[in-house]
Amino acid sequence: MTIITLAKGVNMGLRAAMEADPKVLVMGEDVGKLGGVFRVTDGLQKDFGEDRVIDTPLAESGIIGTAIGLALRGYRPVCEIQFDGFVYPAFDQIVSQLAKMRARALGYISLPVVVRIPVGGGIGAVEHHSESNEAYFAHTAGLRVVACSNPVDAYFMTQQAIASDDPVILYEPKRRYWEKADLDESLALEQAAPLHSARVLREGTDVTVIAYGPMVKTAMEAATAAAEEGQDIEVVDLRSLSPLDTETIEASARKTGRVVVVHEAPGFLGMGSELAARITERCFFSLEAPVLRVTGFDTPYPPSRVEEEYLPDLDRILDAVDRSLSY
Amino acid sequence: MTIITLAKGVNMGLRAAMEADPKVLVMGEDVGKLGGVFRVTDGLQKDFGEDRVIDTPLAESGIIGTAIGLALRGYRPVCEIQFDGFVYPAFDQIVSQLAKMRARALGYISLPVVVRIPVGGGIGAVEHHSESNEAYFAHTAGLRVVACSNPVDAYFMTQQAIASDDPVILYEPKRRYWEKADLDESLALEQAAPLHSARVLREGTDVTVIAYGPMVKTAMEAATAAAEEGQDIEVVDLRSLSPLDTETIEASARKTGRVVVVHEAPGFLGMGSELAARITERCFFSLEAPVLRVTGFDTPYPPSRVEEEYLPDLDRILDAVDRSLSY
Amino acid sequence: MSENAAGSARDTAAGRVPPRGSEPELVQLLTPEGERVEHPDYSLEIADDELRALYRDLVLVRRVDSEATALQRQGELGIWASLLGQEAAQVGSGRAMAEDDYAFPTYREHGVAWCRGVDPLNLLGLFRGVNHGGWDPNEKNFHLYTIVIGAQTLHATGYAMGMQKDGAESAVIAYFGDGATSQGDVNEAFIYASVFNAPVVFFCQNNQWAISEPIEKQTRIPLYQRAMGFGFPGVRVDGNDVLAVLAVTRAALQNAREGSGPTLVEAYTYRMGAHTTSDDPTRYRLTQELESWKLKDPIERVKAYLVRTGKADQAYFDGVEREADELAAYVRKGCLEMSDPDPLSIFDHVYAERHPLVEEEREQFATYLDTFQSADGLEEAAAPTGGH
Amino acid sequence: MSENAAGSARDTAAGRVPPRGSEPELVQLLTPEGERVEHPDYSLEIADDELRALYRDLVLVRRVDSEATALQRQGELGIWASLLGQEAAQVGSGRAMAEDDYAFPTYREHGVAWCRGVDPLNLLGLFRGVNHGGWDPNEKNFHLYTIVIGAQTLHATGYAMGMQKDGAESAVIAYFGDGATSQGDVNEAFIYASVFNAPVVFFCQNNQWAISEPIEKQTRIPLYQRAMGFGFPGVRVDGNDVLAVLAVTRAALQNAREGSGPTLVEAYTYRMGAHTTSDDPTRYRLTQELESWKLKDPIERVKAYLVRTGKADQAYFDGVEREADELAAYVRKGCLEMSDPDPLSIFDHVYAERHPLVEEEREQFATYLDTFQSADGLEEAAAPTGGH
Ligand SMILES: Cc1ncc(C[n+]2csc(CCOP(=O)(O)OP(=O)(O)O)c2C)c(N)n1
Ligand SMILES: Cc1ncc(C[n+]2csc(CCOP(=O)(O)OP(=O)(O)O)c2C)c(N)n1
Ligand SMILES: [Mg+2]
Ligand SMILES: [Mg+2]
């Protein structure tokens, strides 16, 4: 057992994948000597060389575009996008090329490319450094989109994403980079939960709270607080945003009959809308209340001094739980 | 009364706006002499000159980026994106700049930029020419997103979009460009329905079918067919995708208790998911059935010889109506 | 140094694009009249049978092209992007490639596809709408057509970076048009290629037009000079001269393989047809321009040279014509026989690994379809190609 | 012509970026030792009081910067991007602008902001996280800071196109860094500017680093030469020489105003501090490099010149120091007094016109907040600035 941070979990996951397969590359801005602005790639260039840990020019479309070329040549590039808000220059390469190329080629080629994105707010940063843009990619057929919420998942999901023959967008909750947990390094990758499975983190009977990435911790805190008031909340860590683990989600929704979805991204057309639509479609007669959403507002992410108001917090979750129970 | 096509409606709308305000510019690829690949800007350069109808270099980020600069200087640029699938290179300029700049500047500046996008499939085109990407922009705070479905709306909505001091994404259903309707040119812009209003196109009592853009015609055909089988369908032309005209939508949902949303875009996180989530949230106790979605599949848009299978059609809408009624 | 550079750039800027129709200085080995000329930097030793083979390639790809255009007019293709006028640029560069080299085309590289051994029916399949190409890129070392302007130049650069990592003695060609040079992606490809010294040849077919926009809308100096700004060589070649294109591209590929990094080749040519069959060029350009370019036809000059030098006789030309007729017939027959894809193929190949949502939609749709009809199968046929 | 160009590009490519620390040829009017030198292309007549004013600007912006760094260390700012070392590049170019000219900055142009009359507290507000700048761009002819690398170069170009349409005799400066030159947007800006001959000066502060990446990761030739590839002049100026920057930028702006189109100015300088206060440059660069650049300090050389020529005396320098102290105190006090925004301000200014969803969320949130607390107000104060 080792105590690791979430950042370290990704780092160790990258290292394990690079050791296991010489075709795995890490590329992005400042991933080399600096080890990335969050130090997630710390030490990798030193140990694997500049040929495998590549500081790229400052151009995100170039990062993804050349990664596609490298993948066509047999490599497995893991691209770092420095902050969520800087992925947009690569949008065409991601949604028109990376996502669609396999279908375009009738399956003759696959693109095992991972795009790592530190995501979300809460770190007091300036504009563009706190965005939650998962809905764009989850809406894009051809991509897989996952979000880790804790150090152990970070370690395994990184490796699973790299092992996937499909392109995977891997969201890392940046304000949880320094959260710690115990990792049992003797566990094999095969023993980890499948990449696209959700996880019931806390069983409960009254209301299901679904969260992912940075909001999982907040949801757990809300559940603890609610327990003191006698509310028994079930918390589901979604983990996979596309595809969804509908089985786990539906089972929980059927059990509690009440669902609250929590995310930092704006609500309008956010993950919560898809979850609400799908759960309602599948569990119509089991629901006691409409699926409620606790999300960022439908505004640009605000200046950091007011971000705590923008971001869903324990109180807003509990408020939604109360509203759900009031139906 | 003049009979016009939808393409002509946009054309006349542009012309009217350019005549009314010398600051209105048209810019994009091939919008000049050629009049655009769909001839929507036909004749404008001849009449307003190269200074106001600008053939740009082949670079979409450049189109939107320079349009922002022109808007900052007091112009009102109307940008044409040649086909839906070619807007992605401009994604950063649209979502990080165009959408957010006003809030960034505490309202000191506004960006009255219109981005016209011929959208959707059904014209037998090759890849990237048939996409429905409205969900990306509707999820983006700071933008307004509208879709016209007929020549008269095309005429008025174009002018309203240009008159708006906010950035507007205007979707034009390309396979309906040649649909015809009567335009009463004596109508003033003020007499047209507000840009962000939905319209009940056909009143009905059994099921509400919500559609927009190219699917409105299909929905109307479905309603006619259903009528023969004794089903009384209400058809709502959404017109505005962001913001939604929730009042009209909710009123209809409450009335029929059954809603089917139709769009060409993939279902997962498509407009249907937001409509389903919202309607269920607001009209929980009025719904007899879950909101059902008839959409493109969650795959890349297929080769054109099979696109009719991909696109929602009359039969798939009727199938969903039947399913809705079976609850 | 800084002032000189600034000064010279100013001169260049002042110079602008030479007026349309004027003769730019470019590498040429065969004049429009079919005379063989020498060039100090680019010599070419070429055997007679190779020369005849090039002629054959030019004729055959033009015939595929014209047959496809005819098929489109008859409603068999949704659209067709003709290469008319660009045969030499494509065959010259396509034949310059070694087997292990790799090409990343746009949507117009039918001549290069031919050289790489791609069945022309695959190309027609794309424009008919039965698939997006349908060949195995790695079998042909020829990537799928890319329609989003410029995107493939980054894929090409990444692929070349991979070759470099592999220590392979190979190179990549990235094809793109004059219009494409304005895209951010193409410029980023220049940057990545130069910074990593990647073995990639940027092959720009300047056919003078990007749909309705003349080259002046994309640049104010000759395009090959763009390379200077990124620190690698640029060269302008007569794109209607198959020999010059062959020699220049060969040299650029060889430089790349030897570790000298990227080169920009501007093949100066002309789009003799419409942008695609959907386009109407009479709206934006003068026939006079077209007429002047007819005199520079890429096939006529090779024929004139072969005839004058006696390297080919009438029997040879007749043979090539016959072959072209056969090829056209093959293309026509194959096109007409192409069946529509199975509706359920929409769900194929989206993911390499299992995907519950796609599986669910596939199943639901299959059940739904069963209430109407049963799906058709797909057929395939063997094909004559120009490949290795 | 093609071969020559190709040849010269090849030479350039072979040349690569000169080794770090070597002296590149650049326009200089004041040596690091404070000696006034002449340059054949760029002369500068400057009155003594203007010279002293430049010195004052340099000292004051450095003091604002160091005070902000200190405030960040004390937790008053979330982050700060220091301009240390780049004062001359910013003041020289900022002071070259006429009142009607317009600047589009990155996130580091505190010195230019100063010259445009933006209250330093606005800059601190952004880094403290109370807003995204908060000044009225049109009042200062100084756009908001742009954080997405390169995006503002297109805005600048569009703005310049607008000036051109207006027939205004004005020009735009687009600021960006060495790293930014790799972005597609910046290259597209070069293309639009050259094709439309827009009155824009591309002002690149090559401070040798993009966070941890040295300039070699972005280019293999000197950056000012990039302009050659786009057909407009590029010039490298000593970015630590306020006089040279002033002269070169003035000339470029004047050319732009007169219809000669864009110029790329590469201000060759050095980022003396960390990328931002969050950065740790010891992980990736040698102090030796830093030491060598200390000798080229942009302020020291002006002071040396003023002293040697007797254009300023100790009393003057003392006066400037006092002013700097006062400014620092103003900045500190203003920063500490800055109140957090009203939570409901999140919903302000998103749209110019009514938006039901935003209104609804605002109302709901207000109701929700009412159950906890009442919101705070915002305060503002008048400010000393360096503006017109
Ligand atoms: C990103 C993008 N924008 C627009 C288009 C539409 N389009 C297709 S071809 C074309 C012109 C291309 O010109 P050029 O690069 O010169 O190539 P050519 O067609 O002349 O071979 C345009 C604008 C596209 N395919 N991709
Ligand atoms: C599109 C984008 N990608 C990445 C970043 C993160 N980032 C901020 S500053 C920076 C380096 C910029 O270097 P340079 O252009 O040289 O400017 P400098 O900071 O040296 O002034 C990076 C990568 C960003 N802001 N925008
Ligand atoms: Mg062209
Ligand atoms: Mg820098």
mmCIF file of C-alpha atoms in Angstrom, chain A residues 44 63 71 106 142 174 202 208 274 296:
data_model
loop_
_atom_site.group_PDB
_atom_site.id
_atom_site.type_symbol
_atom_site.label_atom_id
_atom_site.label_comp_id
_atom_site.label_asym_id
_atom_site.label_seq_id
_atom_site.Cartn_x
_atom_site.Cartn_y
_atom_site.Cartn_z
ATOM 1 C CA LEU A 44 8.793 10.734 -17.312
ATOM 2 C CA ILE A 63 -0.843 18.150 -30.828
ATOM 3 C CA ALA A 71 -1.271 6.545 -34.047
ATOM 4 C CA LEU A 106 -14.362 0.914 -42.307
ATOM 5 C CA GLY A 142 -16.630 7.977 -31.961
ATOM 6 C CA LYS A 174 -7.709 19.429 -11.262
ATOM 7 C CA ARG A 202 -22.348 4.807 -0.996
ATOM 8 C CA THR A 208 -29.630 8.850 -5.748
ATOM 9 C CA GLU A 274 -28.861 13.322 -20.936
ATOM 10 C CA GLY A 296 -22.875 25.383 -12.967
#
